[in-house]
Amino acid sequence: MLIQVVNPNTTASMTDLIGRSARAAAGPGTVVVAVHPEMGPASIESHYDEALAVPGLLAQVAVGEEAGAAGHVIACFGDPGLDAAREVAAGPVVGIAEAGMRTATYLGRTFGVVTTLQRTTGRAWELAGRYGVREQCRTIRAVEIAVLALETDPAARARIAAECADVVATEGVDAIVLGCAGMADLAAELTRRVGVPVIDGVAAAVATVEGLVRLGLRTGKRGEYAAPLPKRYTGALAEFGVPDPVAAR
Ligand code: 2AL
C-alpha cells in the first residue's frame, strides 16, 4: 500500500521530519512517500499562508494519485485543503488535526492541544468544532515558537515539554495533541515525560489512512466529495482547470 504524506509547506527539512514520523507509524507492507508542494509558503501559520498553500498541495495530491497512492495525509495542523483533496483523490484523505484530535478521544475523556503561535489557535478551535470534539478539547495552548523555529530554537523542546506538563497539571487532561507537524518527533519522549499519551497527528493520520485502506473504505463520492465539475481556470491557476471528460474523448 502506498500512502502519500503531503507537507503543505515548502520546507524540505520539515518534509524529511514528517516522513520519518510517518514511516515509523506505518505497518509492514506500507510504503510512505513524503512530499511538499513546488510552490507556496515556507511555513503555514496564518489564514493567508493556509489559503495560498492549497493550490500546491492539490497539485501534489494529483501527482500522488497518478503514482497510485491508496490514500493521502495532509500534514499541517490547519488541515488545509482537506475537503478539496477529498474531491480529487480516489482513496481516503486525512488531516493531522483531524486524526490527532479524534485519536485523543479514544484514549481519554479530555485532551489539550499544544501548538506553535497563538494566532493559529482560532483555526484549531474551529477544527475541534468541525470534528465534533470541542467538548473534550479543554485547552489549546501556544508556545509562541514559529513553525520553522521549531528546528532551530534550542529552547523549543523544553518549552513544549513545560507547556504539556502544565496542561496536564492545570487542566487534568487525559491526553495531549501536538499542534504542528514540525513537532512530530517529540511525541514519544513527551509521553514518557508528562505521564499522559502525547499524540503526533502525522503518525495518527498515517495509521488512520492505513486502517481505512485495509478495510476497503474510501471517501463517499456520491455528493459533496464527487470530483469537481469541469471548468476553465484562468491566469496563474489555468493549470488547475478541470477538463470536460466528454470533450476530451
Ligand atoms: C503548522 C503545521 O503543522 N505546518 C505548518 O507549516 N504550520 N501548524 C501550526 N499550528 O503552525
XYZ file of N, CA, C and O and ligand atoms in Angstrom, residues 7 9 14 42-45 75-78 96 115-117 120 147 179-182, ligand 1:
95
model
N 3.372 17.364 3.151
C 3.637 18.541 3.975
C 3.227 19.732 3.119
O 3.871 20.007 2.101
N 3.629 22.842 3.435
C 4.583 23.938 3.280
C 5.791 23.456 2.469
O 5.941 22.255 2.240
N 11.485 19.973 6.927
C 10.277 19.602 7.675
C 9.597 18.390 7.026
O 9.078 17.506 7.709
N 6.694 28.870 2.969
C 7.711 28.059 3.640
C 7.177 27.453 4.933
O 7.685 26.433 5.415
N 6.181 28.112 5.516
C 5.506 27.544 6.693
C 4.092 28.102 6.695
O 3.807 29.089 6.010
N 3.231 27.465 7.469
C 1.813 27.842 7.456
C 1.413 28.218 8.873
O 1.349 27.351 9.772
N 1.191 29.517 9.073
C 0.832 29.978 10.415
C -0.062 31.214 10.365
O -0.090 32.003 11.304
N -0.357 16.952 6.150
C 0.446 17.067 7.369
C 0.683 18.518 7.770
O 1.818 19.001 7.811
N -0.414 19.209 8.077
C -0.336 20.545 8.674
C -1.549 20.688 9.574
O -2.653 20.269 9.199
N -1.358 21.295 10.743
C -2.399 21.224 11.769
C -3.657 22.046 11.453
O -4.671 21.887 12.118
N -3.611 22.897 10.422
C -4.837 23.582 9.997
C -5.682 22.733 9.058
O -6.731 23.177 8.603
N -3.990 15.989 9.817
C -3.341 15.629 11.091
C -4.066 16.207 12.300
O -4.005 15.625 13.380
N 0.382 23.966 20.650
C 0.701 24.340 19.273
C 1.757 25.437 19.221
O 2.392 25.747 20.235
N 1.939 26.012 18.041
C 3.027 26.964 17.799
C 2.640 28.378 18.245
O 2.908 28.774 19.370
N 1.965 29.120 17.362
C 1.653 30.523 17.632
C 0.198 30.703 18.063
O -0.699 30.034 17.542
N -2.726 30.824 15.614
C -3.258 29.623 14.955
C -4.330 28.916 15.798
O -4.933 27.958 15.338
N 6.776 28.126 13.337
C 6.923 26.751 12.819
C 8.386 26.423 12.491
O 8.923 25.408 12.943
N 0.232 20.297 18.156
C -0.461 21.112 17.172
C 0.367 21.585 16.013
O 0.099 22.652 15.460
N 1.359 20.797 15.613
C 2.149 21.153 14.427
C 2.888 19.909 13.940
O 3.433 19.153 14.751
N 2.929 19.735 12.619
C 3.660 18.596 12.049
C 5.145 18.667 12.384
O 5.821 17.642 12.467
N 5.637 19.865 12.617
C 7.048 20.037 12.964
C 7.388 19.575 14.370
O 8.545 19.622 14.783
C 1.618 24.114 11.018
C 1.986 22.828 10.578
O 1.632 21.768 11.076
N 2.780 23.018 9.494
C 2.900 24.344 9.259
O 3.563 24.857 8.357
N 2.163 25.003 10.221
N 0.795 24.279 12.127
C 0.823 25.295 13.052
N -0.081 25.271 14.042
O 1.636 26.202 12.984
